[in-house]
């Protein structure tokens, strides 16, 4: 418990128990993103996840949050599929599976695995109403590894909402992508905060700090034909 300021760009305070006033957190809030995405879901909710710490945590949280939500859906069901690393064929999960037909699909897997899953949702005619994903899949690669037909109903939550060209170019010279890489982005936000704290210079980012945690705005995006576009939710924050 050191008496020196330490910033963790990869950790959200919700995931730790420390109450030290010297520890600061910059990690993306996956749960807040999940909550916003779950408002767009209809039953059945089908959750895909890989066997990683974040994959397991998110799948459990999304299941509990969806079932506990007080909304208009009287009958709600959740179906979960753990997708092993080497799995490339989902026929046994998707083909003629009436329990997932016309459901919302929440995908908590890395970008390449996500592309594989989405193509097979179309292949096996699941008639997905929505395909939901957190920051994990905010990546321009999704536009090239999937067909538009596969992703037209996809909604991605994104917290990289503030940037300027000078910081983007400066980071690019250092080999850092702060447009899509959230760890580079949160690190830059932390450096900006502590530089301002030490020098009294104006901050570049208007990201709020609450109880030692950076609070990032969340926007919902749709990966359209050639770029990400804002998704107009029927729910207002």
CSV table of C-alpha atoms in Angstrom, one decimal:
chain,number,residue,atom,x,y,z
A,1,UNK,CA,0.0,0.0,0.0
A,2,UNK,CA,2.6,2.6,-1.1
A,3,UNK,CA,2.2,6.3,-0.5
A,4,UNK,CA,2.9,7.2,-4.1
A,5,UNK,CA,0.3,7.7,-6.9
A,6,UNK,CA,0.1,4.7,-9.2
A,7,UNK,CA,-2.2,4.4,-12.3
A,8,UNK,CA,-3.5,1.1,-13.7
A,9,UNK,CA,-4.7,1.7,-17.3
A,10,UNK,CA,-5.9,-2.0,-17.6
A,11,UNK,CA,-7.8,-2.3,-14.4
A,12,UNK,CA,-11.3,-1.1,-13.5
A,13,UNK,CA,-11.9,-0.3,-9.8
A,14,UNK,CA,-14.9,-2.5,-9.7
A,15,UNK,CA,-12.5,-5.5,-10.0
A,16,UNK,CA,-10.4,-4.7,-7.0
A,17,UNK,CA,-10.9,-4.4,-3.2
A,18,UNK,CA,-8.2,-1.8,-2.4
A,19,UNK,CA,-9.4,1.5,-0.9
A,20,UNK,CA,-6.0,3.2,-1.1
A,21,UNK,CA,-6.3,6.8,-2.2
A,22,UNK,CA,-2.9,6.5,-4.0
A,23,UNK,CA,-4.2,4.0,-6.5
A,24,UNK,CA,-5.9,5.2,-9.7
A,25,UNK,CA,-7.7,3.1,-12.3
A,26,UNK,CA,-8.2,3.6,-16.0
A,27,UNK,CA,-9.7,0.3,-17.2
A,28,UNK,CA,-12.8,0.2,-19.4
A,29,UNK,CA,-16.0,-0.6,-17.5
A,30,UNK,CA,-17.2,-3.8,-19.4
A,31,UNK,CA,-20.2,-4.2,-17.1
A,32,UNK,CA,-21.5,-0.7,-17.8
A,33,UNK,CA,-21.1,-1.4,-21.5
A,34,UNK,CA,-22.9,-4.7,-21.1
A,35,UNK,CA,-25.8,-3.0,-19.2
A,36,UNK,CA,-26.2,-0.6,-22.1
A,37,UNK,CA,-26.1,-3.4,-24.7
A,38,UNK,CA,-28.5,-5.6,-22.8
A,39,UNK,CA,-31.2,-3.0,-23.2
A,40,UNK,CA,-31.2,-3.8,-26.9
A,41,UNK,CA,-31.5,-7.6,-26.3
A,42,UNK,CA,-34.6,-9.8,-26.7
A,43,UNK,CA,-35.1,-13.3,-25.5
A,44,UNK,CA,-33.5,-15.7,-25.9
A,45,UNK,CA,-30.2,-14.2,-25.1
A,46,UNK,CA,-27.4,-16.3,-26.5
A,47,UNK,CA,-24.0,-15.7,-25.0
A,48,UNK,CA,-20.7,-16.8,-26.7
A,49,UNK,CA,-17.5,-16.6,-24.6
A,50,UNK,CA,-14.0,-18.0,-24.5
A,51,UNK,CA,-12.4,-19.7,-21.5
A,52,UNK,CA,-10.5,-16.6,-20.3
A,53,UNK,CA,-11.0,-14.6,-17.1
A,54,UNK,CA,-12.8,-11.7,-18.8
A,55,UNK,CA,-14.8,-14.1,-21.0
A,56,UNK,CA,-16.1,-16.1,-18.0
A,57,UNK,CA,-16.8,-12.9,-15.9
A,58,UNK,CA,-18.7,-11.2,-18.7
A,59,UNK,CA,-20.8,-14.2,-19.6
A,60,UNK,CA,-21.8,-14.7,-15.9
A,61,UNK,CA,-22.5,-11.0,-15.4
A,62,UNK,CA,-24.5,-10.6,-18.6
A,63,UNK,CA,-26.7,-13.7,-17.8
A,64,UNK,CA,-27.5,-12.4,-14.3
A,65,UNK,CA,-28.0,-8.8,-15.4
A,66,UNK,CA,-30.3,-9.8,-18.2
A,67,UNK,CA,-32.5,-12.1,-16.1
A,68,UNK,CA,-32.7,-9.6,-13.2
A,69,UNK,CA,-33.6,-6.6,-15.4
A,70,UNK,CA,-37.1,-5.3,-14.8
A,71,UNK,CA,-38.5,-4.9,-18.3
A,72,UNK,CA,-41.4,-5.8,-20.5
A,73,UNK,CA,-40.2,-9.3,-21.3
A,74,UNK,CA,-42.2,-11.7,-19.1
A,75,UNK,CA,-40.4,-14.9,-20.3
A,76,UNK,CA,-36.7,-14.6,-20.7
A,77,UNK,CA,-34.2,-17.3,-21.3
A,78,UNK,CA,-30.4,-17.4,-21.6
A,79,UNK,CA,-28.3,-19.9,-23.6
A,80,UNK,CA,-24.5,-20.0,-23.1
A,81,UNK,CA,-21.8,-21.5,-25.3
A,82,UNK,CA,-18.2,-21.7,-24.2
A,83,UNK,CA,-16.1,-21.8,-27.4
A,84,UNK,CA,-12.7,-23.5,-27.1
A,85,UNK,CA,-9.8,-21.8,-28.7
A,86,UNK,CA,-9.4,-24.2,-31.6
A,87,UNK,CA,-13.1,-24.6,-32.4
A,88,UNK,CA,-14.0,-23.5,-35.9
A,89,UNK,CA,-17.3,-25.3,-36.5
A,90,UNK,CA,-20.4,-24.4,-34.6
A,91,UNK,CA,-22.9,-26.6,-36.4
A,92,UNK,CA,-23.7,-28.6,-33.3
A,93,UNK,CA,-24.7,-25.4,-31.4
A,94,UNK,CA,-26.4,-23.6,-34.2
A,95,UNK,CA,-27.9,-25.9,-36.8
A,96,UNK,CA,-31.7,-26.4,-36.3
A,97,UNK,CA,-31.5,-25.2,-32.7
A,98,UNK,CA,-34.9,-23.8,-32.0
A,99,UNK,CA,-33.9,-22.6,-28.5
A,100,UNK,CA,-31.8,-19.8,-30.1
A,101,UNK,CA,-33.8,-18.9,-33.1
A,102,UNK,CA,-34.4,-15.1,-33.5
A,103,UNK,CA,-32.5,-14.4,-30.4
A,104,UNK,CA,-30.0,-11.7,-29.4
A,105,UNK,CA,-26.4,-13.0,-29.6
A,106,UNK,CA,-23.8,-11.5,-27.1
A,107,UNK,CA,-20.3,-12.3,-28.3
A,108,UNK,CA,-17.4,-12.1,-25.8
A,109,UNK,CA,-14.6,-13.4,-27.9
A,110,UNK,CA,-11.5,-11.9,-29.6
A,111,UNK,CA,-12.0,-10.4,-33.0
A,112,UNK,CA,-11.0,-13.3,-35.2
A,113,UNK,CA,-13.2,-15.8,-33.3
A,114,UNK,CA,-16.0,-13.2,-33.4
A,115,UNK,CA,-15.8,-13.1,-37.2
A,116,UNK,CA,-16.0,-16.9,-37.3
A,117,UNK,CA,-19.1,-16.9,-35.0
A,118,UNK,CA,-20.9,-14.2,-37.0
A,119,UNK,CA,-20.4,-15.9,-40.3
A,120,UNK,CA,-21.9,-19.1,-39.0
A,121,UNK,CA,-24.9,-17.3,-37.4
A,122,UNK,CA,-25.8,-16.4,-41.0
A,123,UNK,CA,-24.8,-19.8,-42.4
A,124,UNK,CA,-27.1,-21.7,-40.1
A,125,UNK,CA,-29.9,-19.2,-40.4
A,126,UNK,CA,-30.3,-18.3,-36.8
A,127,UNK,CA,-32.1,-15.1,-37.8
A,128,UNK,CA,-30.3,-13.1,-35.1
A,129,UNK,CA,-32.2,-10.0,-34.1
A,130,UNK,CA,-29.1,-8.3,-32.7
A,131,UNK,CA,-25.5,-9.2,-32.3
A,132,UNK,CA,-24.0,-7.4,-29.3
A,133,UNK,CA,-20.4,-6.9,-28.2
A,134,UNK,CA,-18.3,-4.8,-25.8
A,135,UNK,CA,-15.1,-2.9,-26.4
A,136,UNK,CA,-13.4,-6.3,-27.2
A,137,UNK,CA,-14.6,-6.1,-30.8
A,138,UNK,CA,-14.2,-2.4,-31.5
A,139,UNK,CA,-11.6,-3.0,-34.2
A,140,UNK,CA,-11.6,-2.0,-37.9
A,141,UNK,CA,-10.7,-5.6,-38.7
A,142,UNK,CA,-14.4,-6.5,-38.1
A,143,UNK,CA,-15.2,-4.6,-41.3
A,144,UNK,CA,-12.9,-6.8,-43.4
A,145,UNK,CA,-13.2,-10.2,-41.9
A,146,UNK,CA,-17.0,-10.3,-41.9
A,147,UNK,CA,-19.6,-9.8,-44.7
A,148,UNK,CA,-22.0,-6.9,-44.3
A,149,UNK,CA,-24.9,-9.3,-44.2
A,150,UNK,CA,-23.3,-10.9,-41.1
A,151,UNK,CA,-22.8,-7.7,-39.2
A,152,UNK,CA,-25.7,-5.5,-40.3
A,153,UNK,CA,-27.5,-6.1,-37.0
A,154,UNK,CA,-24.4,-5.8,-34.8
A,155,UNK,CA,-24.0,-3.2,-32.0
A,156,UNK,CA,-20.7,-2.5,-30.4
A,157,UNK,CA,-20.1,-0.5,-27.2
A,158,UNK,CA,-17.2,1.9,-27.4
A,159,UNK,CA,-15.6,4.1,-24.7
A,160,UNK,CA,-12.9,5.6,-26.9
A,161,UNK,CA,-14.9,8.8,-27.5
A,162,UNK,CA,-12.4,11.6,-27.0
A,163,UNK,CA,-9.3,12.2,-29.1
A,164,UNK,CA,-7.6,14.9,-31.1
A,165,UNK,CA,-5.3,14.8,-34.1
A,166,UNK,CA,-2.1,15.9,-32.3
A,167,UNK,CA,-2.4,13.2,-29.7
A,168,UNK,CA,-3.2,10.6,-32.3
A,169,UNK,CA,-0.2,11.6,-34.5
A,170,UNK,CA,2.1,11.8,-31.5
A,171,UNK,CA,1.1,8.3,-30.3
A,172,UNK,CA,1.4,7.0,-33.8
A,173,UNK,CA,5.1,8.1,-34.0
A,174,UNK,CA,5.6,6.0,-30.8
A,175,UNK,CA,3.9,3.1,-32.4
A,176,UNK,CA,0.8,3.4,-30.3
A,177,UNK,CA,-2.8,3.3,-31.7
A,178,UNK,CA,-5.1,5.3,-29.5
A,179,UNK,CA,-8.0,5.3,-32.0
A,180,UNK,CA,-9.0,1.6,-31.5
A,181,UNK,CA,-6.6,0.2,-28.9
A,182,UNK,CA,-8.3,0.9,-25.6
A,183,UNK,CA,-5.2,0.1,-23.4
A,184,UNK,CA,-3.1,2.7,-25.3
A,185,UNK,CA,-6.0,5.1,-25.1
A,186,UNK,CA,-6.5,4.7,-21.3
A,187,UNK,CA,-2.7,5.0,-20.8
A,188,UNK,CA,-2.7,8.3,-22.7
A,189,UNK,CA,-5.7,9.5,-20.6
A,190,UNK,CA,-3.8,8.7,-17.4
A,191,UNK,CA,-0.6,10.4,-18.5
A,192,UNK,CA,-2.6,13.5,-19.5
A,193,UNK,CA,-4.3,13.5,-16.0
A,194,UNK,CA,-1.1,13.2,-14.0
A,195,UNK,CA,0.8,15.6,-16.2
A,196,UNK,CA,-1.9,18.2,-15.6
A,197,UNK,CA,-1.9,17.3,-11.9
A,198,UNK,CA,1.9,17.9,-11.7
A,199,UNK,CA,2.2,21.0,-13.9
A,200,UNK,CA,-1.3,22.6,-13.5
A,201,UNK,CA,-1.5,22.6,-17.3
A,202,UNK,CA,-5.0,22.2,-18.9
A,203,UNK,CA,-6.0,18.6,-19.5
A,204,UNK,CA,-6.4,17.4,-23.1
A,205,UNK,CA,-9.2,14.9,-22.1
A,206,UNK,CA,-12.4,15.8,-20.4
A,207,UNK,CA,-12.7,12.4,-18.8
A,208,UNK,CA,-14.1,12.6,-15.3
A,209,UNK,CA,-12.3,11.0,-12.4
A,210,UNK,CA,-14.7,9.6,-9.8
A,211,UNK,CA,-13.4,7.8,-6.6
A,212,UNK,CA,-10.0,7.3,-8.4
A,213,UNK,CA,-11.6,5.7,-11.4
A,214,UNK,CA,-11.7,7.2,-14.9
A,215,UNK,CA,-15.4,7.4,-16.0
A,216,UNK,CA,-15.6,7.0,-19.8
A,217,UNK,CA,-18.7,7.9,-21.8
A,218,UNK,CA,-20.1,5.0,-23.7
A,219,UNK,CA,-21.5,5.1,-27.2
A,220,UNK,CA,-23.2,2.4,-29.3
A,221,UNK,CA,-21.9,1.9,-32.8
A,222,UNK,CA,-22.9,-0.2,-35.8
A,223,UNK,CA,-20.1,-1.6,-38.1
A,224,UNK,CA,-21.7,-0.5,-41.3
A,225,UNK,CA,-20.5,-1.2,-44.9
A,226,UNK,CA,-17.3,0.8,-44.7
A,227,UNK,CA,-17.0,2.4,-41.2
A,228,UNK,CA,-18.5,2.5,-37.7
A,229,UNK,CA,-21.6,4.7,-37.5
A,230,UNK,CA,-23.6,5.8,-34.4
A,231,UNK,CA,-26.4,3.4,-33.4
A,232,UNK,CA,-29.6,5.2,-32.5
A,233,UNK,CA,-30.9,3.3,-29.5
A,234,UNK,CA,-34.6,3.4,-28.7
A,235,UNK,CA,-33.5,3.9,-25.1
A,236,UNK,CA,-32.2,7.3,-23.8
A,237,UNK,CA,-29.6,7.6,-21.1
